[in-house]
Amino acid sequence: MIVTVMRYGIGARGIDFLAKSVDGDLVMEGFPMYDGHGNLIATLSRETSTPYFSVGDLRSYDVWGSVRSGSSTGDPKQRYCANLGHVQDDESGLIYMRARYYEPWTGRFISEDAAGHGLNWFVYATNSPANKVDSAGYWTDDDVDAYWSLIGAIEGLAGSLWAIVQLSRKSAAAALYALASVSFLMQWADIGPNSVRPSDAAETLFIPIAAGFLHMAFAALLQSVLRPNVTPSGFQHGLAVLGVYLATLTAFMFLREIEDGLSYWY
């Protein structure tokens, strides 16, 4: 029985090297060529019997991954999003994306999202295949980055909340005031996985840093208003929290305007 083995080398963009052996003997080696989306558009390869490389396996795709020109079957099996290791089954035409199979001519997965992410559990790349990829069949890669950004924001807010509680010396009341302020601010700023745009690196860094900084400033201002030697009444404490919070909110709005202006120009 003839044993054919295909080996893949992983590089900065994913699969960067191909090597095919038959019964232990190397018969072909090559290098995949990708377009900007990571689709395999050609291979630079050679048979081991010759020292010369040649360009072959030329293909082009539509935005959803269907082959528009070139062979739609045969080796290499990697085609649409090939740099991620996705392979196409020649019998069905489906693309294996680890968790699920993808149907390129409809732009949909053939099974629903096990994680229940989003409104449509069959949609691919949130209906934006030109800008996004789904490396594992669960969610787009920028959604993963968005969740990590959200975790960073929550971490910064939680640390600031703890600082507010500690600095105000009014643990129970301060916890309520701070929690209400933080939750209201997050709702106003629309901080969440759907609002974060991790394709913009500055945006990803801006949310946790700005939120954490402003809430730490909120805690410091609150401590300066509520002097350690003075025990304010609940009403005075509430007014102080509200006043400092409004000042923080104004500063946050100002920073958001700066960010929007920068995003407009850049």
Tab-separated table of C-alpha atoms in Angstrom:
chain	number	residue	atom	x	y	z
A	1	MET	CA	0.000	0.000	0.000
A	2	ILE	CA	1.292	3.420	-0.961
A	3	VAL	CA	1.466	5.880	1.938
A	4	THR	CA	1.273	9.575	1.023
A	5	VAL	CA	2.038	12.163	3.698
A	6	MET	CA	1.646	15.947	3.382
A	7	ARG	CA	3.544	18.061	5.888
A	8	TYR	CA	2.894	21.730	6.611
A	9	GLY	CA	5.225	24.336	8.066
A	10	ILE	CA	3.724	27.101	10.201
A	11	GLY	CA	4.953	30.663	9.843
A	12	ALA	CA	3.869	34.211	10.600
A	13	ARG	CA	0.847	34.078	8.265
A	14	GLY	CA	-0.106	30.488	8.996
A	15	ILE	CA	0.925	27.678	6.644
A	16	ASP	CA	4.129	28.818	4.923
A	17	PHE	CA	5.610	25.543	3.657
A	18	LEU	CA	4.337	22.344	2.009
A	19	ALA	CA	6.160	19.032	1.675
A	20	LYS	CA	4.738	15.869	0.130
A	21	SER	CA	6.302	12.452	0.604
A	22	VAL	CA	5.361	9.046	-0.791
A	23	ASP	CA	6.455	5.957	1.114
A	24	GLY	CA	8.910	8.076	3.064
A	25	ASP	CA	10.516	9.729	0.037
A	26	LEU	CA	10.130	13.466	-0.505
A	27	VAL	CA	8.534	14.069	-3.910
A	28	MET	CA	7.397	17.709	-3.718
A	29	GLU	CA	8.088	20.835	-1.740
A	30	GLY	CA	6.469	24.213	-2.154
A	31	PHE	CA	5.433	27.540	-0.732
A	32	PRO	CA	1.830	28.785	-0.706
A	33	MET	CA	0.997	32.247	-2.041
A	34	TYR	CA	-1.879	34.122	-0.408
A	35	ASP	CA	-4.001	37.123	-1.179
A	36	GLY	CA	-4.748	39.771	1.432
A	37	HIS	CA	-7.543	37.677	2.943
A	38	GLY	CA	-5.387	34.589	3.407
A	39	ASN	CA	-6.828	32.619	0.465
A	40	LEU	CA	-4.444	30.343	-1.399
A	41	ILE	CA	-4.142	31.836	-4.901
A	42	ALA	CA	-1.087	29.884	-6.102
A	43	THR	CA	1.779	27.674	-5.005
A	44	LEU	CA	5.462	28.037	-5.778
A	45	SER	CA	6.623	24.430	-5.861
A	46	ARG	CA	8.990	21.930	-7.425
A	47	GLU	CA	9.312	18.201	-7.780
A	48	THR	CA	12.388	16.786	-6.067
A	49	SER	CA	13.534	15.459	-9.425
A	50	THR	CA	14.154	19.013	-10.678
A	51	PRO	CA	15.892	22.040	-9.112
A	52	TYR	CA	13.454	24.530	-10.634
A	53	PHE	CA	10.412	26.025	-8.961
A	54	SER	CA	7.260	26.882	-10.885
A	55	VAL	CA	4.009	28.673	-10.086
A	56	GLY	CA	0.908	26.509	-10.217
A	57	ASP	CA	-2.518	25.867	-8.706
A	58	LEU	CA	-3.712	29.327	-9.736
A	59	ARG	CA	-7.131	30.160	-8.299
A	60	SER	CA	-9.357	33.127	-7.571
A	61	TYR	CA	-12.343	33.326	-5.237
A	62	ASP	CA	-15.468	35.307	-4.642
A	63	VAL	CA	-15.866	37.056	-1.320
A	64	TRP	CA	-17.587	34.033	0.286
A	65	GLY	CA	-14.940	31.511	-0.776
A	66	SER	CA	-16.297	29.866	-3.921
A	67	VAL	CA	-13.616	29.203	-6.529
A	68	ARG	CA	-14.215	31.528	-9.490
A	69	SER	CA	-11.299	30.472	-11.654
A	70	GLY	CA	-8.875	27.584	-11.525
A	71	SER	CA	-9.432	24.064	-10.332
A	72	SER	CA	-11.997	23.643	-7.559
A	73	THR	CA	-10.746	20.133	-6.698
A	74	GLY	CA	-7.434	18.388	-6.200
A	75	ASP	CA	-4.331	19.251	-4.221
A	76	PRO	CA	-3.648	21.401	-2.385
A	77	LYS	CA	-6.867	21.041	-0.406
A	78	GLN	CA	-6.228	24.373	1.324
A	79	ARG	CA	-8.024	27.142	-0.560
A	80	TYR	CA	-10.340	29.638	1.146
A	81	CYS	CA	-8.673	31.038	4.306
A	82	ALA	CA	-5.934	28.518	3.616
A	83	ASN	CA	-3.428	30.261	5.863
A	84	LEU	CA	-5.621	29.211	8.815
A	85	GLY	CA	-5.371	25.555	7.829
A	86	HIS	CA	-8.922	25.246	6.497
A	87	VAL	CA	-9.283	22.418	3.996
A	88	GLN	CA	-11.959	21.763	1.400
A	89	ASP	CA	-13.639	18.401	0.968
A	90	ASP	CA	-13.701	17.767	-2.786
A	91	GLU	CA	-16.684	15.420	-2.692
A	92	SER	CA	-19.064	17.821	-0.962
A	93	GLY	CA	-17.349	21.138	-1.694
A	94	LEU	CA	-17.610	22.031	1.997
A	95	ILE	CA	-14.775	23.735	3.854
A	96	TYR	CA	-13.719	22.259	7.183
A	97	MET	CA	-13.332	25.033	9.757
A	98	ARG	CA	-12.653	22.806	12.765
A	99	ALA	CA	-15.869	23.227	14.759
A	100	ARG	CA	-18.157	23.198	11.705
A	101	TYR	CA	-18.311	22.773	7.961
A	102	TYR	CA	-18.818	25.860	5.829
A	103	GLU	CA	-20.751	26.057	2.550
A	104	PRO	CA	-19.083	28.773	0.410
A	105	TRP	CA	-21.788	29.072	-2.271
A	106	THR	CA	-24.382	30.083	0.340
A	107	GLY	CA	-22.020	31.821	2.764
A	108	ARG	CA	-23.387	29.815	5.687
A	109	PHE	CA	-22.304	27.047	8.026
A	110	ILE	CA	-24.280	23.818	7.660
A	111	SER	CA	-24.794	23.508	11.434
A	112	GLU	CA	-25.657	26.053	14.078
A	113	ASP	CA	-23.174	27.748	16.365
A	114	ALA	CA	-22.792	25.623	19.492
A	115	ALA	CA	-21.951	28.757	21.485
A	116	GLY	CA	-25.144	30.527	20.337
A	117	HIS	CA	-23.158	33.630	19.409
A	118	GLY	CA	-25.151	36.400	17.709
A	119	LEU	CA	-28.642	36.379	16.241
A	120	ASN	CA	-28.005	34.113	13.258
A	121	TRP	CA	-26.238	30.909	14.311
A	122	PHE	CA	-25.409	29.872	10.744
A	123	VAL	CA	-23.929	33.127	9.455
A	124	TYR	CA	-20.251	33.296	8.535
A	125	ALA	CA	-18.010	36.145	9.766
A	126	THR	CA	-21.023	38.269	10.779
A	127	ASN	CA	-21.854	38.666	7.069
A	128	SER	CA	-18.595	40.555	6.492
A	129	PRO	CA	-16.301	37.963	4.867
A	130	ALA	CA	-14.175	40.578	3.102
A	131	ASN	CA	-13.040	42.026	6.432
A	132	LYS	CA	-13.231	39.114	8.873
A	133	VAL	CA	-12.272	35.459	9.177
A	134	ASP	CA	-13.495	32.645	11.405
A	135	SER	CA	-10.483	30.545	12.328
A	136	ALA	CA	-12.240	27.902	14.445
A	137	GLY	CA	-15.897	27.913	13.363
A	138	TYR	CA	-17.145	29.620	16.521
A	139	TRP	CA	-16.702	33.371	16.037
A	140	THR	CA	-14.632	35.843	14.075
A	141	ASP	CA	-11.123	36.534	15.272
A	142	ASP	CA	-11.885	40.189	15.981
A	143	ASP	CA	-14.737	39.084	18.282
A	144	VAL	CA	-12.179	37.156	20.313
A	145	ASP	CA	-10.008	40.281	20.516
A	146	ALA	CA	-13.072	42.270	21.521
A	147	TYR	CA	-13.792	39.961	24.435
A	148	TRP	CA	-10.213	40.243	25.640
A	149	SER	CA	-10.499	44.018	25.386
A	150	LEU	CA	-13.741	43.875	27.361
A	151	ILE	CA	-12.059	41.744	30.027
A	152	GLY	CA	-9.325	44.391	30.269
A	153	ALA	CA	-11.946	47.107	30.671
A	154	ILE	CA	-13.791	45.154	33.368
A	155	GLU	CA	-10.517	44.498	35.171
A	156	GLY	CA	-9.704	48.209	35.177
A	157	LEU	CA	-13.192	49.135	36.344
A	158	ALA	CA	-13.161	46.507	39.090
A	159	GLY	CA	-9.827	47.772	40.391
A	160	SER	CA	-11.103	51.332	40.369
A	161	LEU	CA	-14.287	50.283	42.138
A	162	TRP	CA	-12.207	48.695	44.887
A	163	ALA	CA	-10.147	51.886	45.171
A	164	ILE	CA	-13.324	53.959	45.496
A	165	VAL	CA	-14.589	51.728	48.295
A	166	GLN	CA	-11.280	51.829	50.140
A	167	LEU	CA	-10.630	55.552	49.742
A	168	SER	CA	-14.105	56.738	50.676
A	169	ARG	CA	-14.077	54.902	54.043
A	170	LYS	CA	-17.798	54.279	53.564
A	171	SER	CA	-17.693	50.743	52.229
A	172	ALA	CA	-21.389	49.902	51.952
A	173	ALA	CA	-22.565	53.286	50.666
A	174	ALA	CA	-19.530	53.803	48.450
A	175	ALA	CA	-19.952	50.366	46.907
A	176	LEU	CA	-23.523	51.217	45.918
A	177	TYR	CA	-22.636	54.658	44.572
A	178	ALA	CA	-19.579	53.395	42.709
A	179	LEU	CA	-21.381	50.376	41.272
A	180	ALA	CA	-24.197	52.575	39.993
A	181	SER	CA	-21.709	55.052	38.551
A	182	VAL	CA	-19.625	52.378	36.849
A	183	SER	CA	-22.615	50.546	35.377
A	184	PHE	CA	-24.200	53.788	34.178
A	185	LEU	CA	-20.937	54.928	32.626
A	186	MET	CA	-20.492	51.598	30.828
A	187	GLN	CA	-24.028	51.813	29.457
A	188	TRP	CA	-23.556	55.409	28.347
A	189	ALA	CA	-20.205	54.664	26.712
A	190	ASP	CA	-21.636	51.458	25.186
A	191	ILE	CA	-18.694	49.430	26.406
A	192	GLY	CA	-19.319	45.855	25.355
A	193	PRO	CA	-18.177	43.138	22.939
A	194	ASN	CA	-20.299	44.530	20.114
A	195	SER	CA	-19.079	48.105	20.489
A	196	VAL	CA	-15.354	47.388	20.658
A	197	ARG	CA	-13.686	47.574	17.248
A	198	PRO	CA	-10.424	45.663	17.705
A	199	SER	CA	-9.493	46.149	14.076
A	200	ASP	CA	-8.333	49.538	15.292
A	201	ALA	CA	-5.472	48.864	17.698
A	202	ALA	CA	-5.818	52.287	19.308
A	203	GLU	CA	-9.480	51.576	20.018
A	204	THR	CA	-8.660	48.271	21.696
A	205	LEU	CA	-6.160	49.935	24.011
A	206	PHE	CA	-8.226	53.064	24.583
A	207	ILE	CA	-11.190	51.526	26.399
A	208	PRO	CA	-9.477	49.715	29.325
A	209	ILE	CA	-6.840	52.416	29.774
A	210	ALA	CA	-9.236	55.368	29.616
A	211	ALA	CA	-11.915	53.702	31.736
A	212	GLY	CA	-9.426	52.631	34.395
A	213	PHE	CA	-7.684	56.014	34.436
A	214	LEU	CA	-10.893	58.019	34.725
A	215	HIS	CA	-12.291	55.864	37.492
A	216	MET	CA	-9.040	56.106	39.431
A	217	ALA	CA	-9.268	59.872	38.998
A	218	PHE	CA	-12.862	59.607	40.221
A	219	ALA	CA	-11.660	57.808	43.360
A	220	ALA	CA	-8.912	60.352	44.025
A	221	LEU	CA	-11.293	63.293	43.601
A	222	LEU	CA	-13.816	61.631	45.854
A	223	GLN	CA	-11.180	61.235	48.555
A	224	SER	CA	-10.230	64.920	48.278
A	225	VAL	CA	-13.890	65.976	48.586
A	226	LEU	CA	-14.566	63.665	51.524
A	227	ARG	CA	-11.765	64.794	53.787
A	228	PRO	CA	-10.576	62.122	56.252
A	229	ASN	CA	-11.277	64.299	59.290
A	230	VAL	CA	-14.857	65.044	58.289
A	231	THR	CA	-17.689	62.533	58.488
A	232	PRO	CA	-20.287	63.678	55.940
A	233	SER	CA	-23.931	62.834	56.100
A	234	GLY	CA	-25.422	60.429	53.601
A	235	PHE	CA	-26.903	63.354	51.667
A	236	GLN	CA	-23.563	65.187	51.497
A	237	HIS	CA	-21.830	61.995	50.491
A	238	GLY	CA	-24.333	61.438	47.706
A	239	LEU	CA	-23.937	64.995	46.398
A	240	ALA	CA	-20.161	64.663	46.447
A	241	VAL	CA	-20.281	61.396	44.542
A	242	LEU	CA	-22.742	62.816	42.015
A	243	GLY	CA	-20.691	65.977	41.457
A	244	VAL	CA	-17.406	64.175	40.971
A	245	TYR	CA	-19.101	61.583	38.785
A	246	LEU	CA	-20.535	64.268	36.504
A	247	ALA	CA	-17.096	65.838	36.212
A	248	THR	CA	-15.631	62.439	35.316
A	249	LEU	CA	-18.392	61.855	32.786
A	250	THR	CA	-17.644	65.206	31.158
A	251	ALA	CA	-13.965	64.302	30.899
A	252	PHE	CA	-14.851	60.934	29.428
A	253	MET	CA	-17.086	62.603	26.832
A	254	PHE	CA	-14.226	64.947	25.962
A	255	LEU	CA	-11.849	62.033	25.422
A	256	ARG	CA	-14.438	60.231	23.302
A	257	GLU	CA	-14.764	63.325	21.128
A	258	ILE	CA	-10.989	63.409	20.693
A	259	GLU	CA	-11.001	59.732	19.747
A	260	ASP	CA	-13.838	60.206	17.249
A	261	GLY	CA	-11.963	63.111	15.709
A	262	LEU	CA	-8.791	61.058	15.359
A	263	SER	CA	-10.703	58.122	13.864
A	264	TYR	CA	-12.261	60.532	11.343
A	265	TRP	CA	-8.876	61.714	10.131
A	266	TYR	CA	-6.986	58.427	10.435
